[in-house]
Coordinates of C-alpha atoms in Angstrom, one line a residue:
M1 CA 66.2 112.1 33.4
S2 CA 63.1 114.0 34.6
V3 CA 63.1 117.3 36.5
Q4 CA 62.0 115.4 39.6
E5 CA 64.8 112.8 39.2
N6 CA 67.3 115.7 38.8
K7 CA 66.0 117.2 42.1
N8 CA 66.2 113.9 43.9
T9 CA 69.7 113.3 42.6
A10 CA 70.9 116.7 43.8
R11 CA 69.2 116.2 47.2
M12 CA 70.8 112.8 47.8
T13 CA 74.2 114.0 46.7
T14 CA 73.9 117.0 49.0
F15 CA 72.9 114.9 51.9
M16 CA 75.6 112.3 51.3
M17 CA 78.4 114.9 50.9
V18 CA 77.4 116.7 54.1
T19 CA 77.5 113.3 55.9
V20 CA 80.8 112.4 54.4
V21 CA 82.6 115.6 55.4
L22 CA 81.1 115.6 58.9
L23 CA 82.2 112.0 59.5
F24 CA 85.6 112.9 58.0
I25 CA 86.1 115.6 60.6
V26 CA 85.1 113.3 63.4
L27 CA 87.6 110.6 62.2
L28 CA 90.3 113.3 61.9
L29 CA 89.7 114.2 65.5
L30 CA 90.3 110.6 66.5
G31 CA 93.5 110.6 64.4
F32 CA 94.6 113.8 66.3
L33 CA 93.9 112.2 69.6
M34 CA 96.0 109.1 68.7
R35 CA 99.0 111.2 67.8
A36 CA 98.5 113.3 70.9
M37 CA 98.6 110.1 73.0
Q38 CA 101.8 109.0 71.1
G39 CA 103.3 112.4 71.7
D40 CA 102.6 112.3 75.5
L41 CA 100.2 115.2 75.2
V42 CA 97.2 113.1 76.4
D43 CA 97.1 110.1 78.7
L44 CA 94.5 107.5 77.9
P45 CA 94.3 103.7 78.2
A46 CA 96.2 101.8 75.5
G47 CA 93.1 99.7 74.8
F48 CA 91.2 102.9 73.9
F49 CA 94.0 103.8 71.5
Y50 CA 93.7 100.6 69.6
A51 CA 89.9 100.9 69.5
M52 CA 90.3 104.4 68.1
M53 CA 92.9 103.2 65.6
T54 CA 90.5 100.5 64.4
L55 CA 87.6 103.0 64.0
H56 CA 89.8 105.6 62.4
G57 CA 91.2 103.2 59.9
L58 CA 88.0 101.4 58.9
G59 CA 86.1 104.7 59.1
M60 CA 88.4 106.7 56.9
V61 CA 88.6 104.0 54.2
G62 CA 84.8 103.6 54.2
V63 CA 83.9 107.3 54.4
L64 CA 86.3 108.4 51.7
F65 CA 85.3 105.5 49.5
V66 CA 81.6 106.5 49.9
G67 CA 82.6 110.1 49.1
G68 CA 84.4 108.9 45.9
I69 CA 81.6 106.6 44.7
M70 CA 79.0 109.2 45.5
G71 CA 80.7 111.9 43.6
T72 CA 81.2 109.5 40.7
W73 CA 77.6 108.5 40.8
Y74 CA 76.5 112.1 40.5
L75 CA 78.9 113.0 37.7
I76 CA 78.0 110.0 35.6
S77 CA 74.3 110.5 36.2
K78 CA 74.3 113.0 33.3
Y79 CA 75.4 110.3 31.0
V80 CA 73.7 107.1 32.3
D81 CA 70.5 106.2 34.2
V82 CA 71.6 105.4 37.8
S83 CA 69.2 104.2 40.4
I84 CA 68.1 106.8 43.1
G85 CA 66.0 104.2 44.9
L86 CA 69.0 101.9 45.4
L87 CA 71.1 104.9 46.6
K88 CA 68.6 105.6 49.3
F89 CA 68.6 101.9 50.4
N90 CA 72.4 101.9 50.4
F91 CA 72.5 105.0 52.5
V92 CA 70.5 103.2 55.2
L93 CA 72.9 100.3 55.1
V94 CA 75.9 102.7 55.4
V95 CA 74.4 104.4 58.4
L96 CA 73.7 101.1 60.1
G97 CA 77.2 99.9 59.4
V98 CA 78.8 103.0 60.7
L99 CA 76.8 103.0 63.9
G100 CA 77.6 99.3 64.4
L101 CA 81.4 100.0 64.1
V102 CA 81.2 102.9 66.5
V103 CA 79.5 100.7 69.1
A104 CA 81.9 97.8 68.5
T105 CA 85.0 99.9 68.9
L106 CA 84.3 102.8 71.3
I107 CA 82.0 100.8 73.5
G108 CA 83.0 97.2 73.0
G109 CA 86.7 98.0 72.8
F110 CA 87.2 96.1 69.5
G111 CA 90.7 97.1 68.4
P112 CA 92.6 94.7 66.1
G113 CA 93.3 97.5 63.6
W114 CA 91.6 98.2 60.3
Y115 CA 93.2 95.3 58.6
M116 CA 91.6 92.9 61.2
L117 CA 94.3 90.4 60.4
Y118 CA 93.2 86.9 61.3
P119 CA 93.2 85.5 63.9
L120 CA 93.8 88.7 66.0
P121 CA 90.1 89.7 66.2
F122 CA 89.5 86.6 68.2
F123 CA 92.3 86.9 70.7
G124 CA 92.0 90.5 72.0
E125 CA 90.8 91.7 75.4
W126 CA 87.7 93.3 73.9
A127 CA 84.2 92.1 74.5
N128 CA 83.2 89.0 72.5
W129 CA 80.0 90.6 71.3
S130 CA 82.1 93.4 69.7
I131 CA 83.6 90.9 67.3
G132 CA 80.2 90.0 65.9
A133 CA 79.0 93.6 65.9
A134 CA 82.0 94.8 63.9
T135 CA 81.8 91.8 61.5
I136 CA 78.1 92.3 60.9
S137 CA 78.5 96.1 60.5
L138 CA 81.2 95.5 57.8
I139 CA 79.0 93.0 56.0
L140 CA 76.3 95.7 55.8
L141 CA 78.8 98.2 54.4
G142 CA 80.1 95.6 52.0
V143 CA 76.6 94.8 50.7
S144 CA 75.8 98.4 50.1
W145 CA 79.1 99.0 48.3
L146 CA 78.6 95.9 46.1
L147 CA 75.1 96.9 45.1
W148 CA 76.3 100.4 44.4
L149 CA 79.2 99.2 42.2
L150 CA 77.0 96.7 40.3
D151 CA 74.4 99.4 39.7
I152 CA 77.0 101.7 38.2
L153 CA 78.2 98.9 35.9
R154 CA 74.6 98.1 34.9
A155 CA 73.9 101.7 34.1
I156 CA 77.1 102.2 32.1
I157 CA 76.8 98.9 30.1
S158 CA 73.1 99.7 29.4
R159 CA 74.1 103.0 27.8
Y160 CA 77.5 102.2 26.2
G161 CA 77.4 98.5 25.6
V162 CA 80.1 95.9 26.2
K163 CA 82.6 97.5 23.8
G164 CA 82.0 101.0 25.1
F165 CA 82.1 100.7 28.9
L166 CA 85.8 100.0 29.0
A167 CA 86.4 102.0 25.7
W168 CA 87.5 98.8 23.8
K169 CA 86.1 100.3 20.6
Y170 CA 89.0 102.8 20.8
L171 CA 91.7 100.2 20.8
G172 CA 91.6 99.8 17.0
G173 CA 92.2 103.5 16.5
A174 CA 90.5 106.8 16.9
N175 CA 86.7 106.7 17.3
N176 CA 84.9 109.5 15.5
S177 CA 81.4 108.3 16.2
D178 CA 78.8 110.6 17.9
D179 CA 78.6 108.1 20.8
E180 CA 81.9 109.2 22.4
V181 CA 82.7 107.6 25.8
P182 CA 83.8 110.2 28.4
P183 CA 86.9 109.2 30.4
I184 CA 85.0 109.3 33.7
I185 CA 82.8 106.4 32.3
V186 CA 85.8 104.2 31.8
I187 CA 87.4 105.2 35.1
A188 CA 84.0 104.4 36.8
S189 CA 83.9 101.1 35.0
V190 CA 87.4 100.1 36.0
S191 CA 86.8 101.1 39.6
A192 CA 83.4 99.3 39.8
I193 CA 84.8 96.0 38.3
A194 CA 87.8 96.0 40.6
G195 CA 85.7 97.0 43.6
A196 CA 83.0 94.5 43.0
V197 CA 85.4 91.6 42.5
T198 CA 87.4 92.3 45.6
T199 CA 84.3 93.2 47.7
V200 CA 83.0 89.6 47.0
F201 CA 86.2 88.3 48.4
G202 CA 85.9 90.6 51.4
A203 CA 82.4 89.3 52.0
V204 CA 83.7 85.7 52.0
L205 CA 86.3 86.8 54.6
L206 CA 83.7 88.4 56.8
M207 CA 81.4 85.4 56.6
L208 CA 84.3 83.2 57.8
F209 CA 84.8 85.5 60.7
L210 CA 81.1 85.3 61.5
I211 CA 81.3 81.5 61.4
Q212 CA 84.2 81.4 63.8
W213 CA 82.5 83.9 66.1
I214 CA 79.4 81.7 66.3
A215 CA 81.4 78.4 66.5
P216 CA 84.8 79.2 68.2
D217 CA 86.2 75.7 67.6
V218 CA 86.3 76.4 63.9
S219 CA 89.5 77.9 62.5
F220 CA 90.9 78.9 59.0
D221 CA 94.2 79.2 57.2
A222 CA 95.8 82.5 58.4
L223 CA 97.8 83.1 55.2
L224 CA 94.9 82.6 52.9
L225 CA 92.8 85.0 54.9
K226 CA 95.6 87.6 54.9
N227 CA 95.7 87.4 51.1
I228 CA 92.0 88.1 51.0
V229 CA 92.3 91.0 53.5
F230 CA 94.9 92.8 51.4
L231 CA 93.2 91.9 48.1
F232 CA 90.1 93.7 49.4
G233 CA 91.8 96.5 51.4
H234 CA 94.5 97.4 48.9
T235 CA 92.0 97.5 46.1
I236 CA 89.4 99.6 47.9
V237 CA 91.9 102.2 48.8
N238 CA 93.2 102.5 45.3
I239 CA 89.9 102.6 43.5
T240 CA 88.9 105.4 45.9
M241 CA 91.8 107.3 44.4
Y242 CA 90.6 106.3 40.9
F243 CA 87.2 107.8 41.7
G244 CA 88.9 111.0 42.6
L245 CA 90.8 110.9 39.3
G246 CA 87.5 110.7 37.6
F247 CA 86.7 114.1 39.2
V248 CA 89.9 115.5 37.7
Y249 CA 89.0 114.2 34.2
E250 CA 85.5 115.5 34.4
L251 CA 86.0 118.9 36.2
L252 CA 89.3 120.2 34.8
P253 CA 88.0 120.9 31.3
K254 CA 85.3 123.1 32.8
Y255 CA 88.0 125.4 34.2
T256 CA 90.6 125.2 31.4
G257 CA 88.2 125.4 28.6
R258 CA 89.7 122.4 26.9
P259 CA 88.0 119.0 26.5
W260 CA 89.6 115.8 27.9
K261 CA 88.6 113.3 25.2
M262 CA 88.8 109.6 25.2
N263 CA 91.4 108.1 22.9
K264 CA 93.4 104.9 22.3
I265 CA 96.1 105.8 24.8
V266 CA 93.7 106.7 27.6
A267 CA 91.7 103.5 26.9
I268 CA 94.8 101.3 27.1
S269 CA 96.1 102.9 30.2
W270 CA 92.9 102.5 32.2
N271 CA 92.4 98.9 31.1
A272 CA 96.0 98.2 32.2
A273 CA 95.2 99.8 35.5
L274 CA 92.4 97.4 36.0
I275 CA 94.8 94.5 35.9
F276 CA 97.6 96.0 38.0
V277 CA 95.3 97.3 40.8
I278 CA 94.1 93.8 41.5
V279 CA 97.4 91.9 41.5
A280 CA 99.7 94.6 43.1
Y281 CA 98.5 93.8 46.6
F282 CA 101.0 90.9 46.9
H283 CA 103.6 93.6 48.0
H284 CA 101.8 93.6 51.4
L285 CA 102.9 90.0 52.0
Y286 CA 106.7 90.1 51.5
M287 CA 107.1 89.3 55.2
D288 CA 105.1 86.1 54.8
F289 CA 107.8 83.7 53.8
A290 CA 105.4 80.8 53.4
Q291 CA 103.8 82.7 50.5
P292 CA 104.8 81.2 47.1
V293 CA 107.8 83.1 45.8
I294 CA 106.3 83.7 42.4
L295 CA 103.5 85.8 44.0
Q296 CA 106.1 88.0 45.7
Y297 CA 107.7 88.6 42.2
I298 CA 104.3 89.4 40.8
G299 CA 103.7 91.9 43.6
Q300 CA 107.1 93.6 42.9
I301 CA 106.5 93.8 39.2
A302 CA 102.8 94.9 39.4
S303 CA 103.6 97.5 42.0
Y304 CA 106.2 99.1 39.6
L305 CA 104.0 98.8 36.5
S306 CA 100.9 100.1 38.2
T307 CA 102.6 103.5 38.5
V308 CA 102.9 103.9 34.8
P309 CA 99.7 103.7 32.7
A310 CA 97.1 105.7 34.5
T311 CA 99.6 108.0 36.3
V312 CA 101.6 109.0 33.3
V313 CA 98.6 109.5 31.0
T314 CA 96.7 111.4 33.6
I315 CA 99.6 113.7 34.6
F316 CA 100.5 114.6 31.0
G317 CA 96.9 115.0 30.1
A318 CA 96.4 117.4 33.0
I319 CA 99.5 119.4 32.1
G320 CA 98.2 119.6 28.5
L321 CA 94.9 121.1 29.7
F322 CA 96.6 123.6 32.0
Y323 CA 99.4 124.7 29.6
K324 CA 98.6 128.2 28.2
S325 CA 94.9 127.7 28.9
G326 CA 94.6 131.0 30.7
V327 CA 92.9 129.2 33.6
K328 CA 91.9 131.4 36.5
W329 CA 93.6 129.9 39.6
T330 CA 90.5 129.6 41.7
F331 CA 90.1 126.9 44.4
V332 CA 88.9 124.1 42.1
P333 CA 91.7 124.1 39.5
L334 CA 94.3 124.8 42.3
A335 CA 93.0 121.9 44.4
L336 CA 92.9 119.5 41.4
G337 CA 96.4 120.4 40.3
L338 CA 97.8 120.1 43.8
S339 CA 95.9 116.8 44.3
L340 CA 97.9 115.3 41.4
M341 CA 101.1 116.4 43.1
G342 CA 100.0 114.6 46.3
W343 CA 99.1 111.5 44.3
I344 CA 102.6 111.4 42.8
I345 CA 104.3 111.9 46.1
G346 CA 102.2 109.3 47.8
G347 CA 102.8 106.9 44.9
F348 CA 106.6 107.5 45.1
I349 CA 106.6 106.6 48.8
A350 CA 104.5 103.5 48.0
V351 CA 106.9 102.4 45.2
V352 CA 109.9 102.8 47.5
D353 CA 108.2 100.6 50.2
S354 CA 107.0 98.1 47.6
T355 CA 110.7 97.4 46.7
I356 CA 111.5 94.2 48.4
V357 CA 114.9 95.3 49.7
V358 CA 113.5 98.4 51.3
N359 CA 110.3 96.7 52.4
S360 CA 112.2 94.3 54.6
L361 CA 113.3 97.3 56.7
M362 CA 110.5 99.8 56.4
H363 CA 107.2 97.9 56.1
N364 CA 106.3 97.8 59.8
T365 CA 107.3 101.4 60.4
L366 CA 105.5 104.7 60.1
W367 CA 106.9 105.1 56.6
V368 CA 104.0 103.1 55.3
T369 CA 101.6 105.3 57.3
S370 CA 103.1 108.3 55.5
H371 CA 102.3 106.7 52.2
F372 CA 98.6 106.2 52.6
H373 CA 98.1 109.5 54.4
T374 CA 99.7 111.3 51.5
Y375 CA 97.4 109.4 49.1
F376 CA 94.3 110.3 51.0
L377 CA 94.9 113.7 52.6
L378 CA 96.9 115.4 49.8
G379 CA 95.5 113.4 46.9
F380 CA 92.0 112.2 47.2
V381 CA 90.7 114.7 49.8
L382 CA 91.8 117.6 47.6
M383 CA 90.0 116.0 44.6
L384 CA 86.9 115.4 46.8
F385 CA 86.9 119.0 48.1
A386 CA 87.2 120.3 44.5
F387 CA 84.2 118.3 43.5
I388 CA 82.2 119.6 46.6
Y389 CA 83.2 123.2 45.9
D390 CA 82.1 122.9 42.3
Y391 CA 78.9 121.0 43.1
F392 CA 77.7 123.3 45.8
E393 CA 78.6 126.4 43.7
M394 CA 80.5 127.8 46.6
D395 CA 81.8 131.3 46.0
K396 CA 84.0 131.9 49.2
E397 CA 87.4 131.9 47.6
K398 CA 89.2 133.3 50.6
A399 CA 87.8 130.7 53.0
A400 CA 88.4 127.9 50.5
K401 CA 92.0 129.0 49.9
F402 CA 92.5 129.2 53.7
T403 CA 91.4 125.6 53.8
L404 CA 93.7 124.7 51.0
T405 CA 96.7 126.4 52.7
S406 CA 96.0 124.6 56.0
L407 CA 95.6 121.3 54.2
L408 CA 98.9 121.7 52.5
I409 CA 100.9 122.9 55.6
G410 CA 99.1 120.7 58.0
G411 CA 98.9 117.7 55.7
Y412 CA 102.5 117.7 54.6
G413 CA 103.5 118.4 58.2
V414 CA 101.6 115.3 59.4
I415 CA 103.1 113.2 56.6
A416 CA 106.6 114.5 57.1
M417 CA 106.5 113.4 60.8
F418 CA 105.3 110.0 59.8
A419 CA 108.1 109.7 57.2
I420 CA 110.8 110.9 59.5
A421 CA 109.7 108.5 62.2
G422 CA 109.6 105.7 59.6
V423 CA 113.2 106.4 58.6
K424 CA 114.2 106.3 62.3
S425 CA 112.5 102.9 62.5
V426 CA 109.6 103.9 64.7
P427 CA 107.0 101.1 64.5
R428 CA 103.4 101.7 63.5
R429 CA 100.4 100.6 65.5
I430 CA 101.8 101.3 68.9
A431 CA 100.1 103.3 71.6
D432 CA 103.0 104.0 73.9
S433 CA 106.5 104.3 72.5
S434 CA 108.2 105.0 75.9
A435 CA 109.2 101.4 76.4
L436 CA 110.9 101.0 73.0
P437 CA 114.3 99.5 73.9
Y438 CA 116.7 101.3 71.5
D439 CA 118.5 104.5 72.3
G440 CA 116.8 107.5 70.9
L441 CA 113.9 105.6 69.4
A442 CA 111.3 106.5 72.1
S443 CA 112.2 110.2 71.9
A444 CA 112.0 110.1 68.1
A445 CA 108.6 108.5 68.3
Q446 CA 107.3 110.9 70.9
N447 CA 108.7 114.1 69.3
T448 CA 107.4 113.3 65.8
A449 CA 104.0 112.4 67.2
M450 CA 103.8 115.6 69.2
Y451 CA 104.7 117.8 66.2
G452 CA 102.5 115.7 64.0
S453 CA 99.5 116.4 66.3
F454 CA 100.1 120.1 66.0
F455 CA 100.1 119.9 62.2
G456 CA 97.0 117.7 62.4
L457 CA 95.2 120.4 64.4
L458 CA 96.0 123.0 61.8
L459 CA 94.6 120.7 59.1
I460 CA 91.4 120.1 61.1
V461 CA 90.8 123.8 61.6
G462 CA 91.0 124.4 57.8
I463 CA 88.5 121.6 57.1
V464 CA 86.1 122.8 59.7
V465 CA 86.1 126.2 57.9
F466 CA 85.4 124.4 54.6
F467 CA 82.5 122.5 56.2
A468 CA 81.0 125.8 57.5
V469 CA 81.2 127.3 54.0
M470 CA 79.7 124.1 52.6
L471 CA 76.7 124.4 55.0
G472 CA 76.2 128.0 54.0
S473 CA 75.8 126.9 50.4
L474 CA 73.1 124.2 51.1
K475 CA 70.2 126.3 49.8
K476 CA 71.6 126.2 46.3
K477 CA 71.1 122.5 46.1
W478 CA 68.3 121.7 48.5

């Protein structure tokens, strides 16, 4: 890669990361406002709540996914020849998609939730044009993601070949060749394959939505479309976490002074993760009794097995790198270590919910919300911030550790309130809980939301501080 390409790579990474963190803060504010409404701290129309919920959910999934793929793109650029021109084109599509979603939700009132479960988008009180605007915006985002993922695969296969990009050459035993495959290359490949396959399905779903919007008399099978929704949504969320784990594999050796080499065990674990991440989504459909029973069993088994390969290998590998390494506990290794803890806790909550007996009671409660907020806030976000701190060569340890402290206290506070509310059977996706008919349920919903909003505000303050330090470090990369 030439000096000019290195400079362009750094500039695009800088621009994208600033955009990601800024949008992340805006979406956090929407989340705070929703919890404040649920906690009776703010009085706004219910329709606005559901529009915010839709933008917050779709936006968070999209923004953090872009942060993960962008960080991965930068880290693998020292190993493979990625396309800067395509990245610039994708950025334009992402901006157009985000603007379209903002208009569709906050102006058009589009509010079916981030799942957009069929046929709900076509039966709300929102403006009809907002359905088309949201659908077209998501298609633009999907096209950009698919092109990005395919380019990552192209670059990796061009460099490492068919046997190298998923580390299959290690499956026969140790590989002592000079052409070693770094773990982040395999993680990027697994994520790109899973993401590309499910994004194609997501695109089909959106095209069907577009057809029905244009021709309202057309309709489709709701259960089939629900399968596609969760195949896409569940996978995108999980590979976002996988991108973050790539940061751990790539950055941790820099701070512990120990290499994290590819071997047979790592190769097997991540190839297994590729299978499980695609089929585990069936656990989202336990309530759909028309679903073939065999698929429910597959969802149960895959959900359990998906916690073993990549998780166990990654956790033990990280412990091995930390153990007696003499690491200086600066922000980056602290954030990476704590992010793995958040990943484990979020995963445990998910496994509990994916157990059929528990799921029948908990799946439509805020327990589920506690799971994916743990995954993102205390797992992936810490990984992303560790990458950003390292990338920008930030040297404000006190400010960064203030952010880390506020993230831990605020984040675990937010999640605890969701989990407690879930145990008390507080339903999710509800703007006003005052009308809930059971004794104590309304007060439990309001109180946990009120305390959750306070914890959320602390979290936002810490992230704003981090963003300010990030902006102060721009000159080093621009």
